[in-house]
Coordinates of C-alpha atoms in Angstrom, one line a residue:
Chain A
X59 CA 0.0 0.0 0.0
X60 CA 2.9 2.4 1.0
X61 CA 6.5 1.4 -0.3
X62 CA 9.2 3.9 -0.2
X63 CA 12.6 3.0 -1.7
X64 CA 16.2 4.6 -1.0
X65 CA 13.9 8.0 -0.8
X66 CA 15.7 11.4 0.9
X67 CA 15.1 14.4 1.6
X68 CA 17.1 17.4 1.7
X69 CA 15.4 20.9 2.2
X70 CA 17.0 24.0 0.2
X71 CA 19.0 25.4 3.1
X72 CA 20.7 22.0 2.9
X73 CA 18.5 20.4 6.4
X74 CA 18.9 16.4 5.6
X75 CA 15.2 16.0 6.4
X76 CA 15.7 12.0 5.3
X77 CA 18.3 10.2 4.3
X78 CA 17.7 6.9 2.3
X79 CA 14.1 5.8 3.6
X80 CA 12.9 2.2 2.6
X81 CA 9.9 0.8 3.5
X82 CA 7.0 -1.4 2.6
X83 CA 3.6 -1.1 4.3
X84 CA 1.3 -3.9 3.3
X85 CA -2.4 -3.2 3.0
X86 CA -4.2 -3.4 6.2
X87 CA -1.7 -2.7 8.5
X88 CA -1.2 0.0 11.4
X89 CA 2.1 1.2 11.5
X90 CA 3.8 3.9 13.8
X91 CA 6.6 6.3 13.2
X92 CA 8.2 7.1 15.9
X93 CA 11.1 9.5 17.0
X94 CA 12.1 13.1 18.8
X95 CA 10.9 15.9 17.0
X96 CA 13.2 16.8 14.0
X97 CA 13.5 13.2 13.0
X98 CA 11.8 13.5 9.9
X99 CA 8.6 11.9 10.8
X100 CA 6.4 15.2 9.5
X101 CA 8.2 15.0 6.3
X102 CA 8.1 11.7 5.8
X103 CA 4.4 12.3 5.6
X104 CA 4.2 15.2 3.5
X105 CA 6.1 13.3 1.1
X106 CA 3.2 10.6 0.9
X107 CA 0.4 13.4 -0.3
X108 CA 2.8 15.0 -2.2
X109 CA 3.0 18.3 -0.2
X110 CA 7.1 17.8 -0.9
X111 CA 8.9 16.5 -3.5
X112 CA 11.5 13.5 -2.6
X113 CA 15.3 14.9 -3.6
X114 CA 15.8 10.9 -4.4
X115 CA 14.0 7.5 -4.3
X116 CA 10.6 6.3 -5.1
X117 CA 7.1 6.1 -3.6
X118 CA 4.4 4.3 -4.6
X119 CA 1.2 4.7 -2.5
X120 CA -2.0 3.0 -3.2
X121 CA -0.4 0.8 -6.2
X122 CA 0.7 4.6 -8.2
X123 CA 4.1 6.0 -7.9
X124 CA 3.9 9.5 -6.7
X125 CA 7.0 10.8 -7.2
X126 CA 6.3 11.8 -10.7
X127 CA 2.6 11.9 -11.2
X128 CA 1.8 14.7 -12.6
X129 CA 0.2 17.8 -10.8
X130 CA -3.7 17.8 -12.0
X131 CA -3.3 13.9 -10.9
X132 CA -2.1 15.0 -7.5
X133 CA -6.2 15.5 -6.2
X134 CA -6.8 12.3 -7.1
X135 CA -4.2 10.6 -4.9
X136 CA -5.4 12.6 -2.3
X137 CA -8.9 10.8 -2.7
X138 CA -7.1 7.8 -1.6
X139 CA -5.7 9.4 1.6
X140 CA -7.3 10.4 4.6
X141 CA -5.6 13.0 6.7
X142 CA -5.4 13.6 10.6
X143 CA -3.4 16.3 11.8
X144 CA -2.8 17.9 15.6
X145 CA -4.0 20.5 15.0
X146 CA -7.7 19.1 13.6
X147 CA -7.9 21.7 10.7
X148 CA -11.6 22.0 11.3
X149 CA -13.4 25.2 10.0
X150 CA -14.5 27.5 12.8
X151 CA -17.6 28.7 10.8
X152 CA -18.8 25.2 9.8
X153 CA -20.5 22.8 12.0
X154 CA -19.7 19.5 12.7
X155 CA -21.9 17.8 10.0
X156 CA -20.9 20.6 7.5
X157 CA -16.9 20.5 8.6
X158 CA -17.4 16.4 7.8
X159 CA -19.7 17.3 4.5
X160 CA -17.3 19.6 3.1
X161 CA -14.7 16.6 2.4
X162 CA -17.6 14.9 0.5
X163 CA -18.5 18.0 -1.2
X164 CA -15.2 19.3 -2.9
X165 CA -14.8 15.9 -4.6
X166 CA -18.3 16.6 -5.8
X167 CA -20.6 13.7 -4.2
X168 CA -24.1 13.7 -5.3
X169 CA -26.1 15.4 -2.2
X170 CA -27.9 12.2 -1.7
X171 CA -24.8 10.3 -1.4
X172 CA -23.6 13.4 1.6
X173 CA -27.1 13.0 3.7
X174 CA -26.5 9.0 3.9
X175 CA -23.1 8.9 4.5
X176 CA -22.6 11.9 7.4
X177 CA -25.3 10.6 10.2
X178 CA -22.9 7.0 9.9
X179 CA -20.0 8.5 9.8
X180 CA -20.8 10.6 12.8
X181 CA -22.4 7.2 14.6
X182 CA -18.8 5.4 14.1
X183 CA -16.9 8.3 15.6
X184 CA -19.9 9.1 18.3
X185 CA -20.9 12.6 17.8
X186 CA -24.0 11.9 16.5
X187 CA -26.1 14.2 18.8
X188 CA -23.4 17.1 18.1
X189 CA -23.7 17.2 14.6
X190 CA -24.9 21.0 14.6
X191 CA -22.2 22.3 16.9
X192 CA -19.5 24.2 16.0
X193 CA -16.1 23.5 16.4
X194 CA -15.7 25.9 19.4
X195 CA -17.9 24.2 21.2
X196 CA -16.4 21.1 21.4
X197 CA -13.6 19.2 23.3
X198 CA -10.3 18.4 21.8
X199 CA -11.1 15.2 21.9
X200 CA -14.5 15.6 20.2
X201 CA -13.0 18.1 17.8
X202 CA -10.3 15.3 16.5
X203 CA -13.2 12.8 16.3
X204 CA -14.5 15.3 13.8
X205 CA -11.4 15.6 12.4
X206 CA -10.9 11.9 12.0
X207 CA -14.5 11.1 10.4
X208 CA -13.9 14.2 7.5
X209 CA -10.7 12.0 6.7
X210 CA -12.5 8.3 6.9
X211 CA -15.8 9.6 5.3
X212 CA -14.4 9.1 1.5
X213 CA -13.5 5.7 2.5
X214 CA -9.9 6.7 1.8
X215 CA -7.0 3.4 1.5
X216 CA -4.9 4.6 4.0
X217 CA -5.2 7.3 7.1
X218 CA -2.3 9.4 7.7
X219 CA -2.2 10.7 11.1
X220 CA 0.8 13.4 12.1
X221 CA 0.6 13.4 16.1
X222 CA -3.2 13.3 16.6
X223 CA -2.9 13.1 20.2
X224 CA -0.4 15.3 20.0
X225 CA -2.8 18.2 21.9
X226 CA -4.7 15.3 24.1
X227 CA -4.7 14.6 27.5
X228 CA -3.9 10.5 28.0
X229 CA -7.6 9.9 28.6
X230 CA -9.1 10.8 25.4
X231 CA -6.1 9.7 23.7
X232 CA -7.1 6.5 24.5
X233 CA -10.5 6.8 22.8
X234 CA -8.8 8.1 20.1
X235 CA -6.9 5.3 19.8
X236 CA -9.4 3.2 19.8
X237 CA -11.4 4.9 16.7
X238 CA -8.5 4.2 14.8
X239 CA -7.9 0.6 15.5
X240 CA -11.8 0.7 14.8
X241 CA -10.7 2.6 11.1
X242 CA -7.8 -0.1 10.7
X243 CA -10.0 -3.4 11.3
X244 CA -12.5 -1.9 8.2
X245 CA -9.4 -2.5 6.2
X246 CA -7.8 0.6 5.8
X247 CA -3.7 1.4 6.4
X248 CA -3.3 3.6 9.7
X249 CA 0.4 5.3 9.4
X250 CA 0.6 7.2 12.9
X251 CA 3.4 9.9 13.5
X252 CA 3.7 9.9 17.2
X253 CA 5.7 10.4 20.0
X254 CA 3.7 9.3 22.8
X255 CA 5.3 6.0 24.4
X256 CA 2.5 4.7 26.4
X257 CA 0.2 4.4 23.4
X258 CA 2.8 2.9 21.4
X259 CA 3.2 0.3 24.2
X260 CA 0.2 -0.4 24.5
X261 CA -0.6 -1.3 21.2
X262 CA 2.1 -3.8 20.2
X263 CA 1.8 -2.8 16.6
X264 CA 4.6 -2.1 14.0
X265 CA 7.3 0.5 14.9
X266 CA 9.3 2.6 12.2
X267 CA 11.7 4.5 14.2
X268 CA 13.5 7.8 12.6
X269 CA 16.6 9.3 14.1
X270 CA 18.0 12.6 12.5
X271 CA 16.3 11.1 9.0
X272 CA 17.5 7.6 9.2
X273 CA 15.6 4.7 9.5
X274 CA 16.9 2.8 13.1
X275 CA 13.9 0.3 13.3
X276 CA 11.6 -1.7 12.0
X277 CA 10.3 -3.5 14.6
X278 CA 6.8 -6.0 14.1
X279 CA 4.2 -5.7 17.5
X280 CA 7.3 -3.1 18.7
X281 CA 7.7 -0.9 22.0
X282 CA 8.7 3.1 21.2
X283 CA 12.1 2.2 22.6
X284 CA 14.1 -0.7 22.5
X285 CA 15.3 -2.2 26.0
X286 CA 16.4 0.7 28.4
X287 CA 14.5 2.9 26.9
X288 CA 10.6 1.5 26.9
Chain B
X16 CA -23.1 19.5 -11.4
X17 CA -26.5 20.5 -9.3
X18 CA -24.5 20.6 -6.1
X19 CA -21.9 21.8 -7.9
X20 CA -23.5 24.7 -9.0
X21 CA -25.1 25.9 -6.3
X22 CA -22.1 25.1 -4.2
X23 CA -19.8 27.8 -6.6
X24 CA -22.6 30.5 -6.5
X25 CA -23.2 30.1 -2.4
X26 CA -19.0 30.6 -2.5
X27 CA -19.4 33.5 -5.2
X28 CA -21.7 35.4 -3.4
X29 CA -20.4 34.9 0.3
X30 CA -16.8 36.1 -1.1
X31 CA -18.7 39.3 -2.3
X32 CA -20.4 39.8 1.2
X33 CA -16.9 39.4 2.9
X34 CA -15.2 42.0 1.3
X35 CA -18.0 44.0 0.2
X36 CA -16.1 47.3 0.5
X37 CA -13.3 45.9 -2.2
X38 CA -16.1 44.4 -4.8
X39 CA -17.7 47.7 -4.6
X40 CA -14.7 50.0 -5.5
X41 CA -14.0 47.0 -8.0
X42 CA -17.5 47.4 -9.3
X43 CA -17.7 50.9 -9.2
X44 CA -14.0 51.2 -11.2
X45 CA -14.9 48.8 -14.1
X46 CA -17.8 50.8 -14.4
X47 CA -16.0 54.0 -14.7
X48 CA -13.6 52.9 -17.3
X49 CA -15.9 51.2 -19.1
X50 CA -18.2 54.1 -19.4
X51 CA -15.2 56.1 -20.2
X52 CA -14.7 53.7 -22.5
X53 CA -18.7 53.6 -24.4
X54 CA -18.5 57.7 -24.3
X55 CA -15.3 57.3 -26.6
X56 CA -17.1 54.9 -28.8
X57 CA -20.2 57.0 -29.2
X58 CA -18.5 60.2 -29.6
X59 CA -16.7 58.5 -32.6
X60 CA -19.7 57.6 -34.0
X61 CA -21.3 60.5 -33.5
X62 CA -18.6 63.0 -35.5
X63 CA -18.6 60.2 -38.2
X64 CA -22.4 60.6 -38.5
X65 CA -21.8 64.6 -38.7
X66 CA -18.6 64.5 -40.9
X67 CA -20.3 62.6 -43.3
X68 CA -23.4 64.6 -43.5
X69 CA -21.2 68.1 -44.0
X70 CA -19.2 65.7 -46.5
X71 CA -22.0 65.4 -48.9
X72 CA -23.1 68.9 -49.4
X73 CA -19.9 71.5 -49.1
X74 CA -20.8 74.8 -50.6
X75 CA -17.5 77.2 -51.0
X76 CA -18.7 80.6 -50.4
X77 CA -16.6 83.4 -51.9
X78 CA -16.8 86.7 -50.5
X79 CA -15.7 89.8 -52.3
X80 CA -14.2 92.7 -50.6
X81 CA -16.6 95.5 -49.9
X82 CA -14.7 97.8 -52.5
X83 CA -14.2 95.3 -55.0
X84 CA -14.7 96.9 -58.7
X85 CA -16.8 95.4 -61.2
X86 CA -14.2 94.4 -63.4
X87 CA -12.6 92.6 -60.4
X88 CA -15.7 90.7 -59.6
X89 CA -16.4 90.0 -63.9
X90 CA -12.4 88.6 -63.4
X91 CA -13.5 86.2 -60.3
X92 CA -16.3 85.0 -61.7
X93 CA -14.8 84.1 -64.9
X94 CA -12.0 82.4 -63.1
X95 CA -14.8 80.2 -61.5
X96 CA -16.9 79.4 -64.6
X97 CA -13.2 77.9 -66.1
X98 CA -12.7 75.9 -63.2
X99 CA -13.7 72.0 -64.4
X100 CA -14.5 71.1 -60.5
X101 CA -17.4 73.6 -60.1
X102 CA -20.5 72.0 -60.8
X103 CA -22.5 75.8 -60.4
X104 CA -22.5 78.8 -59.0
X105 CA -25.1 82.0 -57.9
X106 CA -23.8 85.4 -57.1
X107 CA -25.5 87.1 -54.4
X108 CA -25.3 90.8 -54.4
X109 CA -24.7 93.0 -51.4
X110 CA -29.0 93.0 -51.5
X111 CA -30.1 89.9 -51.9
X112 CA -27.5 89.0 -49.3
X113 CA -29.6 91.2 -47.0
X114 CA -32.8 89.8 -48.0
X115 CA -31.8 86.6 -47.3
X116 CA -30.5 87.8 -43.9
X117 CA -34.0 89.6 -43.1
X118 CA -35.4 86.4 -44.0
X119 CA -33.5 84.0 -42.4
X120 CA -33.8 85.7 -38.8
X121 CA -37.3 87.6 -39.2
X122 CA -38.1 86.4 -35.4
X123 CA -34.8 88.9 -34.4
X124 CA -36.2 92.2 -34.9
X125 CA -33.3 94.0 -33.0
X126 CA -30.7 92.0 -35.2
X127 CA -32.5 92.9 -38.2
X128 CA -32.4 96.6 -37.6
X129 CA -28.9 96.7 -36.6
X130 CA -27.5 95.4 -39.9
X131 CA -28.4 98.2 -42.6
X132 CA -27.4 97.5 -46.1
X133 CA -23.8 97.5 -47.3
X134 CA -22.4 95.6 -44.1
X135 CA -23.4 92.4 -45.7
X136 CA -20.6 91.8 -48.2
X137 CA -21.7 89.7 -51.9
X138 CA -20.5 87.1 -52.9
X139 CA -20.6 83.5 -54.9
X140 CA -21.6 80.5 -53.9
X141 CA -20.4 77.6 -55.5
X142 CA -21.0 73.7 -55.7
X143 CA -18.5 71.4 -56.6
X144 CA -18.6 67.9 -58.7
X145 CA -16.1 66.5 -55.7
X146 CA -16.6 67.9 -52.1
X147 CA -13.0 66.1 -51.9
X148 CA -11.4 68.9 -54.3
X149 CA -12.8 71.7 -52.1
X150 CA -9.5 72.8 -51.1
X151 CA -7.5 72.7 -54.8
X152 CA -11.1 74.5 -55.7
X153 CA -10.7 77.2 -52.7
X154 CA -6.6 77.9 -53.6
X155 CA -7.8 78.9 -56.6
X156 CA -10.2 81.6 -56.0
X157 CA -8.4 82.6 -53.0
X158 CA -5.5 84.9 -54.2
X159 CA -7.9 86.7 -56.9
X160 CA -8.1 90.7 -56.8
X161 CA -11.4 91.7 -55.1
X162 CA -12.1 88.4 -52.9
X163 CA -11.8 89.0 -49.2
X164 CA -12.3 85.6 -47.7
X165 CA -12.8 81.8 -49.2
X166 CA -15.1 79.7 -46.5
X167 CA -16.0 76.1 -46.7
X168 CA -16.6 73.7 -44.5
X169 CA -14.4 71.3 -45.1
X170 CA -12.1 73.6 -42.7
X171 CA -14.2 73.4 -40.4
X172 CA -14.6 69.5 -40.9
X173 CA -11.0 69.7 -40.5
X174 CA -10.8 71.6 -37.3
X175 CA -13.8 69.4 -36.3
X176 CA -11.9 66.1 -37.1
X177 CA -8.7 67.2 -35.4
X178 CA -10.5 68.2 -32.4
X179 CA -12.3 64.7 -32.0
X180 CA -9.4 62.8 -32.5
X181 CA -7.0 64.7 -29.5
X182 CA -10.1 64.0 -27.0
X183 CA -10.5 60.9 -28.4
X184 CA -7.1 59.9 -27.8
X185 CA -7.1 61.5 -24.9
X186 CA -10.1 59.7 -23.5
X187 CA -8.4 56.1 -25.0
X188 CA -5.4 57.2 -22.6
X189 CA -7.7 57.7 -19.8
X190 CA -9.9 54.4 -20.8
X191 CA -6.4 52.1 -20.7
X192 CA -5.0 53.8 -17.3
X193 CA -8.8 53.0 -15.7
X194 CA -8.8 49.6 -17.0
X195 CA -5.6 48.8 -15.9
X196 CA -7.1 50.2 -12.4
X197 CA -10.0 48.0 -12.7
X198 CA -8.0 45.1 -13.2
X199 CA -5.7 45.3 -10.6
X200 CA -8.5 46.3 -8.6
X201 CA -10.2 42.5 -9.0
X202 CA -6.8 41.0 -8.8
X203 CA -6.6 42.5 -5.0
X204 CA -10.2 42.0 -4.6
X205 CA -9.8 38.4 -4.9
X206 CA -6.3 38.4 -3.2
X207 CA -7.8 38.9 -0.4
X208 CA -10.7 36.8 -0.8
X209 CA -8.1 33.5 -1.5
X210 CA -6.2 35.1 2.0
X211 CA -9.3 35.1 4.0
X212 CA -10.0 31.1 2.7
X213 CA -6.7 29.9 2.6
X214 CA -7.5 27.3 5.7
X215 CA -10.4 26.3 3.8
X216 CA -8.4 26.0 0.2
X217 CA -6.0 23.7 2.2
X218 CA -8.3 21.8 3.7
X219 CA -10.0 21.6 0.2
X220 CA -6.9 20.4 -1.7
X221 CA -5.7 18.0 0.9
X222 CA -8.7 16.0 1.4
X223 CA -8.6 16.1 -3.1
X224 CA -10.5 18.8 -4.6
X225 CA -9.6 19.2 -8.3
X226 CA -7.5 23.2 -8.7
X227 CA -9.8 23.9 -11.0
X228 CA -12.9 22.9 -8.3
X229 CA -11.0 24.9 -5.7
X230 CA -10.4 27.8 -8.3
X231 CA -14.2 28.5 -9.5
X232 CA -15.6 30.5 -7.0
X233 CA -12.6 33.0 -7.3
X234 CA -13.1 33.1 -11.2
X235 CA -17.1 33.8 -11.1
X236 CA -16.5 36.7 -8.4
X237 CA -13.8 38.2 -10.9
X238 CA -16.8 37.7 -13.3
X239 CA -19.4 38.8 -11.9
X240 CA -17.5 42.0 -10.5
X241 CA -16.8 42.7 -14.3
X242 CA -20.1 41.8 -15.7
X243 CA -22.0 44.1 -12.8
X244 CA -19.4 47.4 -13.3
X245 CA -20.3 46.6 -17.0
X246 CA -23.9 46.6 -16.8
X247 CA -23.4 49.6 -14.9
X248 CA -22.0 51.6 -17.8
X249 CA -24.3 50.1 -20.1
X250 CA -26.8 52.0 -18.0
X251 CA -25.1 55.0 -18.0
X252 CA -24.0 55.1 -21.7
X253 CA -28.0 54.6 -22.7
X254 CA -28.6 57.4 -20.1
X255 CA -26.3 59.6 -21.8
X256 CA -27.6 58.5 -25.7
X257 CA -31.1 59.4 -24.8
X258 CA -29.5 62.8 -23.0
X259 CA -28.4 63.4 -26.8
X260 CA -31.8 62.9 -28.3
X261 CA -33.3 65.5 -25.5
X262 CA -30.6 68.0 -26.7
X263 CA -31.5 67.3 -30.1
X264 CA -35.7 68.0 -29.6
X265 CA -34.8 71.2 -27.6
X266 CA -32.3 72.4 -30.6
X267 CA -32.3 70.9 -33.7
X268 CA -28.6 72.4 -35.0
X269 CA -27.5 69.8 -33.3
X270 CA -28.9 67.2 -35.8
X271 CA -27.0 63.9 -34.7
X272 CA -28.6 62.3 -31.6
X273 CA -27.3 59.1 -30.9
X274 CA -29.3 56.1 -31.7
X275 CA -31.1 53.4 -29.7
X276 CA -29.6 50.7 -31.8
X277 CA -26.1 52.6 -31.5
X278 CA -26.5 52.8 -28.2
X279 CA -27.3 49.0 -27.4
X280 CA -25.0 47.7 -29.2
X281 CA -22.4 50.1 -27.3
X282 CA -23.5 48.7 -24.1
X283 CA -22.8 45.3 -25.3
X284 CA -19.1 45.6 -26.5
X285 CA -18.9 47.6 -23.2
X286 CA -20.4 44.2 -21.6
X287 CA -18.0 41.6 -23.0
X288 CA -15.1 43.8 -22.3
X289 CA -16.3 43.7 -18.6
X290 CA -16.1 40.3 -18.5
X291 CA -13.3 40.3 -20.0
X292 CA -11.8 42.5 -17.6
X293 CA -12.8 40.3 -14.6
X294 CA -11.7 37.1 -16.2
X295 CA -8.2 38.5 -16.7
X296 CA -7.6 40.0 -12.9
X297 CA -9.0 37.4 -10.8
X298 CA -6.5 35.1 -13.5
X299 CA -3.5 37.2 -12.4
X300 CA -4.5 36.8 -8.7
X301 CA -5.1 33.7 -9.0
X302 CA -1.8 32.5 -10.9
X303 CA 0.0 34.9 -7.9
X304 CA -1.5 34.0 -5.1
X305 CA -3.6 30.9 -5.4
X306 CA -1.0 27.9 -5.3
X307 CA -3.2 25.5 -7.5

């Protein structure tokens, strides 16, 4: 679903973002990346919705390689790709349905297609009875829920999520968690930025470590750290 | 396309209301310049229409000097009876010149006293073959013993000609520096309209929307902003055409009103040149400032 091969990353003022990345994600699987902050783990992501251009290497995600499709094509990869970010990117002046509705409606779904899919999608993320607040009224918790189901609504191949518990106390982490590991059983690749130990601990699930832009592990049902460190 | 559509008109209309200050001086200049610009039209057409009218009919009229001798005026007038040009020619005497005078302002009884006989000079009146050879025609006559002035109105068609084209030229400079006002005027306009969304046109483009889906609503407001400040001129062109036809009913000298049809089909250049207008500075703010 998500292979990368000998891909880096070097920024203009010469910052080695990523240095000779290789991976292979498999569809259906939930994978974290893990490391400090500066490791690379945000661009690793950009570089999967084409928001940045690899300096080398391949990708290929969701059987197409990215790394030269061209630009009018780049929308359409999107479709495949839901995103979750830390900082929810909801709009302040839309409410819940119509933050979640908005995703359906710039890829142009029919309306009848938008009125069946929204009350579900709000069900599997339980906010149904908030569906006409706005944003501001909500928790953080709540707000990435709403967050989570404008990514998941398209049915998208894989969820990308940079730190979505980033802003979260542990508690509602832990629901949040469990809405993706919901997400992830339907079938759909879950690649999680995070730094948070204690959810990567608990989950056992497969651990992409990044150090300074190099790949350090690749560890199957993995801790965050090895040994000492967990 | 139905939710299309009325999704890009509900976006249209709410970037209006946002910066409702900016479309209105955007509005307000394309209406300017484009009025500017039907006035320049019209006032073409309008000399044209008057030119050719004098065109068809120019009369040279000869007058003699107040002590011209007989002989001198038997010289001139054979001179003009050789000239192959001259289709025919009157003389009017000193008298008849007065009659016609008397006659011609019978409702002026103060003017009428005032000019006595002997201040109206004679002279001949001549029509030509060619209006076009009006001036070899005039340099002929004018030099002759006896003749004190040569009119015809091609000099004043002349005069008339040169005058129209400065303002018209004039006007064109003022149309193209409004213009380029108006279109830089959108470009801002929607500027700001793409910096007041640009959450929304990320959020847009990462969950997939298609540039051109995300760059529609900008386009129709650049439109629309064009198409309203043109229908705006359109209305104030017509205004002005019927002004003309007022004018004419209350003075009749001035014999060249400006037509309905003329009019209309003013307003409608004036139209696709508005949209024009809007297409082309919401495309240079979006190609600046609109990443997609």
């Amino acid at each position: 679903m998500i292979t990368t091969d000998k891909v880096s990353k070097v920024y203009k003022n010469g910052t080695v973002a990523l240095d000779n990345i290789s991976v292979d994600i498999q569809k259906g699987e939930f994978v974290f990346v893990v490391g400090p902050s500066g490791s690379g783990k945000s661009t690793f992501i950009r570089l999967l919705i084409k928001e940045e251009e690899p300096t080398e290497g391949n990708i290929w995600v969701a059987g197409k390689q990215i790394n030269n499709l061209s630009s009018w094509k780049v929308p359409y990869l999107r479709r495949n790709i839901g995103c979750v970010f830390q900082d929810f990117k909801l709009l302040p002046t839309k409410t819940v349905a119509e933050n979640v509705a908005f995703a359906m409606q710039v890829i142009g779904r029919p309306k009848s297609a938008i009125e069946t899919h929204i009350p579900q999608i709000l069900e599997l993320v339980g906010l149904r009875e908030k569906a006409g607040n706005y944003p501001d009224e909500l928790s953080g918790g709540e707000q990435q829920r709403v967050s989570i189901a404008r990514a998941f609504v398209n049915r998208p191949l894989v969820l990308l999520c940079d730190e979505p518990t980033g802003n979260l106390d542990p508690k509602t982490s832990t629901g949040i968690m469990r809405l993706l590991d919901r997400i992830n059983r339907t079938g759909t690749t879950v690649l999680m930025a995070t730094h948070d130990h204690s959810i990567v601990d608990s989950m056992r699930r497969r651990v992409i470590q990044l150090e300074g832009g190099h790949l350090v592990r690749d560890e199957d049902r993995g801790m965050y750290g090895v040994g000492a460190q967990a | 396309m139905s939710v299309k559509g009325g999704y890009f008109i509900g976006e249209t209309f709410q970037n209006i209301r946002r910066n409702f200050l900016m479309a209105a001086s955007a509005i307000l200049t394309v209406a300017i310049s484009l009025a500017l610009l039907g006035s320049v039209l019209l006032i073409r057409q309008w000399t044209d229409t008057i030119v050719g009218r004098w065109r068809g009919n120019v009369e040279i009229n000869v007058f003699l000097r107040n002590d011209a001798s007989e002989p001198q005026i038997q010289a001139v007038q054979s001179k003009i009876s050789s000239i192959p040009d001259v289709k025919e020619f009157r003389y009017v005497s000193k008298e008849e010149a007065l009659t016609e005078f008397q006659e011609m302002f019978k409702d002026k009884k103060d003017l009428v006293e005032n000019v006595g006989p002997g201040v109206l000079p004679a002279s001949f009146r001549i029509t030509l073959k060619d209006p076009e050879e009006a001036d070899a025609v005039g340099d002929q006559i004018k030099g002759l013993p006896g003749v004190d002035e040569v009119q015809y109105a091609s000099q004043t068609i002349k005069r008339l000609t040169a005058i129209t084209n400065w303002v018209t030229a004039g006007m064109a400079f003022f149309v193209a520096i409004f213009a380029i006002a108006a279109v830089l005027l959108i470009a801002n306009t929607i500027r700001l309209a793409v910096f007041a969304r640009r959450k929304e046109i990320g959020i847009m483009k990462l969950v997939g929307a298609t540039n051109w889906f995300v760059r529609v609503p900008f386009m129709l407001e650049g439109l629309l902003t064009g198409f309203i400040g043109s229908v705006l001129a359109f209305a104030g062109i017509y205004g002005l055409a019927m002004l003309t036809r007022r004018v004419q009913s209350l003075a009749p000298i001035f014999d060249a009103a400006v037509g309905t049809g003329a009019a209309i089909e003013t307003g409608l250049i004036l139209v696709v040149f508005g949209i024009g207008v809007g297409i082309l500075g919401s495309g240079i703010a979006l190609r600046r400032f609109l990443d997609v």
